[in-house]
PDB file of C-alpha atoms in Angstrom:
ATOM      1  CA  UNK A   1     -35.881  45.363 -29.127  1.00  0.00           C
ATOM      2  CA  UNK A   2     -36.400  43.027 -32.087  1.00  0.00           C
ATOM      3  CA  UNK A   3     -33.133  41.204 -31.350  1.00  0.00           C
ATOM      4  CA  UNK A   4     -34.230  40.282 -27.849  1.00  0.00           C
ATOM      5  CA  UNK A   5     -37.333  38.582 -29.223  1.00  0.00           C
ATOM      6  CA  UNK A   6     -35.208  36.439 -31.547  1.00  0.00           C
ATOM      7  CA  UNK A   7     -32.965  35.392 -28.672  1.00  0.00           C
ATOM      8  CA  UNK A   8     -35.967  34.299 -26.619  1.00  0.00           C
ATOM      9  CA  UNK A   9     -37.397  32.343 -29.532  1.00  0.00           C
ATOM     10  CA  UNK A  10     -33.994  30.745 -30.160  1.00  0.00           C
ATOM     11  CA  UNK A  11     -33.618  29.472 -26.599  1.00  0.00           C
ATOM     12  CA  UNK A  12     -37.185  28.173 -26.512  1.00  0.00           C
ATOM     13  CA  UNK A  13     -36.573  26.194 -29.711  1.00  0.00           C
ATOM     14  CA  UNK A  14     -33.635  24.283 -28.185  1.00  0.00           C
ATOM     15  CA  UNK A  15     -34.564  20.867 -26.748  1.00  0.00           C
ATOM     16  CA  UNK A  16     -34.453  20.851 -22.967  1.00  0.00           C
ATOM     17  CA  UNK A  17     -32.487  18.154 -21.194  1.00  0.00           C
ATOM     18  CA  UNK A  18     -34.808  15.948 -19.238  1.00  0.00           C
ATOM     19  CA  UNK A  19     -33.720  13.408 -16.633  1.00  0.00           C
ATOM     20  CA  UNK A  20     -33.567   9.774 -17.738  1.00  0.00           C
ATOM     21  CA  UNK A  21     -36.840   7.875 -17.240  1.00  0.00           C
ATOM     22  CA  UNK A  22     -37.082   6.057 -13.910  1.00  0.00           C
ATOM     23  CA  UNK A  23     -37.196   2.651 -15.628  1.00  0.00           C
ATOM     24  CA  UNK A  24     -33.749   3.163 -17.189  1.00  0.00           C
ATOM     25  CA  UNK A  25     -30.968   1.785 -14.968  1.00  0.00           C
ATOM     26  CA  UNK A  26     -28.693   4.728 -14.194  1.00  0.00           C
ATOM     27  CA  UNK A  27     -26.430   3.225 -11.526  1.00  0.00           C
ATOM     28  CA  UNK A  28     -24.478  -0.006 -11.364  1.00  0.00           C
ATOM     29  CA  UNK A  29     -25.957  -2.825  -9.293  1.00  0.00           C
ATOM     30  CA  UNK A  30     -25.103  -3.042  -5.628  1.00  0.00           C
ATOM     31  CA  UNK A  31     -24.450  -6.248  -3.672  1.00  0.00           C
ATOM     32  CA  UNK A  32     -27.487  -8.543  -3.927  1.00  0.00           C
ATOM     33  CA  UNK A  33     -28.981  -6.813  -6.996  1.00  0.00           C
ATOM     34  CA  UNK A  34     -29.931  -8.982  -9.979  1.00  0.00           C
ATOM     35  CA  UNK A  35     -27.546  -8.849 -12.952  1.00  0.00           C
ATOM     36  CA  UNK A  36     -26.756 -10.481 -16.280  1.00  0.00           C
ATOM     37  CA  UNK A  37     -23.017  -9.782 -16.444  1.00  0.00           C
ATOM     38  CA  UNK A  38     -20.307  -8.346 -14.201  1.00  0.00           C
ATOM     39  CA  UNK A  39     -20.401  -5.004 -16.055  1.00  0.00           C
ATOM     40  CA  UNK A  40     -23.928  -4.565 -14.596  1.00  0.00           C
ATOM     41  CA  UNK A  41     -22.417  -4.455 -11.090  1.00  0.00           C
ATOM     42  CA  UNK A  42     -20.632  -1.650  -9.235  1.00  0.00           C
ATOM     43  CA  UNK A  43     -16.851  -1.632  -8.749  1.00  0.00           C
ATOM     44  CA  UNK A  44     -15.620  -4.399  -6.467  1.00  0.00           C
ATOM     45  CA  UNK A  45     -18.525  -6.683  -7.395  1.00  0.00           C
ATOM     46  CA  UNK A  46     -19.041  -9.411  -9.987  1.00  0.00           C
ATOM     47  CA  UNK A  47     -22.162 -11.065 -11.394  1.00  0.00           C
ATOM     48  CA  UNK A  48     -22.367 -14.654 -10.107  1.00  0.00           C
ATOM     49  CA  UNK A  49     -25.001 -17.397  -9.910  1.00  0.00           C
ATOM     50  CA  UNK A  50     -27.109 -17.612  -6.772  1.00  0.00           C
ATOM     51  CA  UNK A  51     -29.616 -20.465  -7.052  1.00  0.00           C
ATOM     52  CA  UNK A  52     -31.147 -20.075 -10.528  1.00  0.00           C
ATOM     53  CA  UNK A  53     -30.547 -16.370 -10.993  1.00  0.00           C
ATOM     54  CA  UNK A  54     -27.473 -14.134 -10.934  1.00  0.00           C
ATOM     55  CA  UNK A  55     -26.710 -11.375  -8.438  1.00  0.00           C
ATOM     56  CA  UNK A  56     -23.892  -8.930  -7.756  1.00  0.00           C
ATOM     57  CA  UNK A  57     -21.467 -10.405  -5.220  1.00  0.00           C
ATOM     58  CA  UNK A  58     -18.228  -8.999  -3.759  1.00  0.00           C
ATOM     59  CA  UNK A  59     -14.910  -9.765  -5.431  1.00  0.00           C
ATOM     60  CA  UNK A  60     -12.847 -11.891  -3.034  1.00  0.00           C
ATOM     61  CA  UNK A  61     -10.156 -10.316  -0.866  1.00  0.00           C
ATOM     62  CA  UNK A  62      -6.945 -11.775   0.552  1.00  0.00           C
ATOM     63  CA  UNK A  63      -7.571 -14.737   2.859  1.00  0.00           C
ATOM     64  CA  UNK A  64     -11.133 -15.385   1.664  1.00  0.00           C
ATOM     65  CA  UNK A  65     -12.098 -18.874   0.481  1.00  0.00           C
ATOM     66  CA  UNK A  66     -12.172 -19.182  -3.311  1.00  0.00           C
ATOM     67  CA  UNK A  67     -13.109 -21.882  -5.821  1.00  0.00           C
ATOM     68  CA  UNK A  68     -10.371 -23.452  -7.914  1.00  0.00           C
ATOM     69  CA  UNK A  69     -11.666 -25.137 -11.065  1.00  0.00           C
ATOM     70  CA  UNK A  70      -9.718 -28.159 -12.206  1.00  0.00           C
ATOM     71  CA  UNK A  71     -11.613 -28.583 -15.467  1.00  0.00           C
ATOM     72  CA  UNK A  72     -12.756 -25.856 -17.808  1.00  0.00           C
ATOM     73  CA  UNK A  73     -16.528 -25.473 -17.805  1.00  0.00           C
ATOM     74  CA  UNK A  74     -17.179 -26.707 -14.240  1.00  0.00           C
ATOM     75  CA  UNK A  75     -17.828 -23.113 -13.061  1.00  0.00           C
ATOM     76  CA  UNK A  76     -21.232 -23.231 -14.788  1.00  0.00           C
ATOM     77  CA  UNK A  77     -22.380 -26.185 -12.683  1.00  0.00           C
ATOM     78  CA  UNK A  78     -22.250 -24.310  -9.369  1.00  0.00           C
ATOM     79  CA  UNK A  79     -25.506 -23.153  -7.762  1.00  0.00           C
ATOM     80  CA  UNK A  80     -23.635 -20.634  -5.583  1.00  0.00           C
ATOM     81  CA  UNK A  81     -20.787 -19.146  -7.567  1.00  0.00           C
ATOM     82  CA  UNK A  82     -18.077 -17.071  -5.957  1.00  0.00           C
ATOM     83  CA  UNK A  83     -16.393 -14.126  -7.611  1.00  0.00           C
ATOM     84  CA  UNK A  84     -12.784 -14.342  -8.673  1.00  0.00           C
ATOM     85  CA  UNK A  85     -10.014 -13.122  -6.379  1.00  0.00           C
ATOM     86  CA  UNK A  86      -9.285  -9.394  -6.546  1.00  0.00           C
ATOM     87  CA  UNK A  87      -6.506  -8.093  -8.785  1.00  0.00           C
ATOM     88  CA  UNK A  88      -3.053  -9.121  -7.556  1.00  0.00           C
ATOM     89  CA  UNK A  89      -4.417 -12.230  -5.809  1.00  0.00           C
ATOM     90  CA  UNK A  90      -4.564 -15.858  -6.934  1.00  0.00           C
ATOM     91  CA  UNK A  91      -6.728 -18.762  -5.758  1.00  0.00           C
ATOM     92  CA  UNK A  92      -4.231 -21.192  -4.179  1.00  0.00           C
ATOM     93  CA  UNK A  93      -4.280 -24.154  -1.839  1.00  0.00           C
ATOM     94  CA  UNK A  94      -4.232 -22.856   1.729  1.00  0.00           C
ATOM     95  CA  UNK A  95      -0.900 -23.440   3.429  1.00  0.00           C
ATOM     96  CA  UNK A  96      -1.532 -25.425   6.593  1.00  0.00           C
ATOM     97  CA  UNK A  97       0.873 -26.450   9.320  1.00  0.00           C
ATOM     98  CA  UNK A  98       0.364 -30.211   9.416  1.00  0.00           C
ATOM     99  CA  UNK A  99       0.289 -33.280   7.187  1.00  0.00           C
ATOM    100  CA  UNK A 100       0.301 -32.699   3.427  1.00  0.00           C
ATOM    101  CA  UNK A 101      -3.145 -32.459   1.840  1.00  0.00           C
ATOM    102  CA  UNK A 102      -4.801 -32.125   5.266  1.00  0.00           C
ATOM    103  CA  UNK A 103      -6.927 -29.310   3.856  1.00  0.00           C
ATOM    104  CA  UNK A 104      -8.231 -28.928   0.300  1.00  0.00           C
ATOM    105  CA  UNK A 105      -9.313 -25.369   1.064  1.00  0.00           C
ATOM    106  CA  UNK A 106      -8.271 -22.680  -1.421  1.00  0.00           C
ATOM    107  CA  UNK A 107      -7.905 -19.025  -0.445  1.00  0.00           C
ATOM    108  CA  UNK A 108      -7.040 -15.803  -2.265  1.00  0.00           C
ATOM    109  CA  UNK A 109      -3.319 -15.167  -1.803  1.00  0.00           C
ATOM    110  CA  UNK A 110      -0.778 -12.638  -3.080  1.00  0.00           C
ATOM    111  CA  UNK A 111       1.104 -13.748  -6.201  1.00  0.00           C
TER     112      UNK A 111
END
């Protein structure tokens, strides 16, 4: 019966796993949640400026309007940033049936 006592003492001495404190972020941010970088957001979302803060926004899908930056660094000047196009898509000038340059709209399109 002495061995059983040692086993009980041994298990009591082991640290118990406790759940993470409530203030620790355990899940990735959902759409509309505040963020600092895209890795703070759940899959399919990116961290983009919205007014003077940053929130998780959806990555753009095929056919959605996107922002094409002509000069490097202009992305930081936007008050309402959009995410990049999803993988396999590129932000290109929308093909319109009509006169050339009738629309300057860019959309996410397959490569």
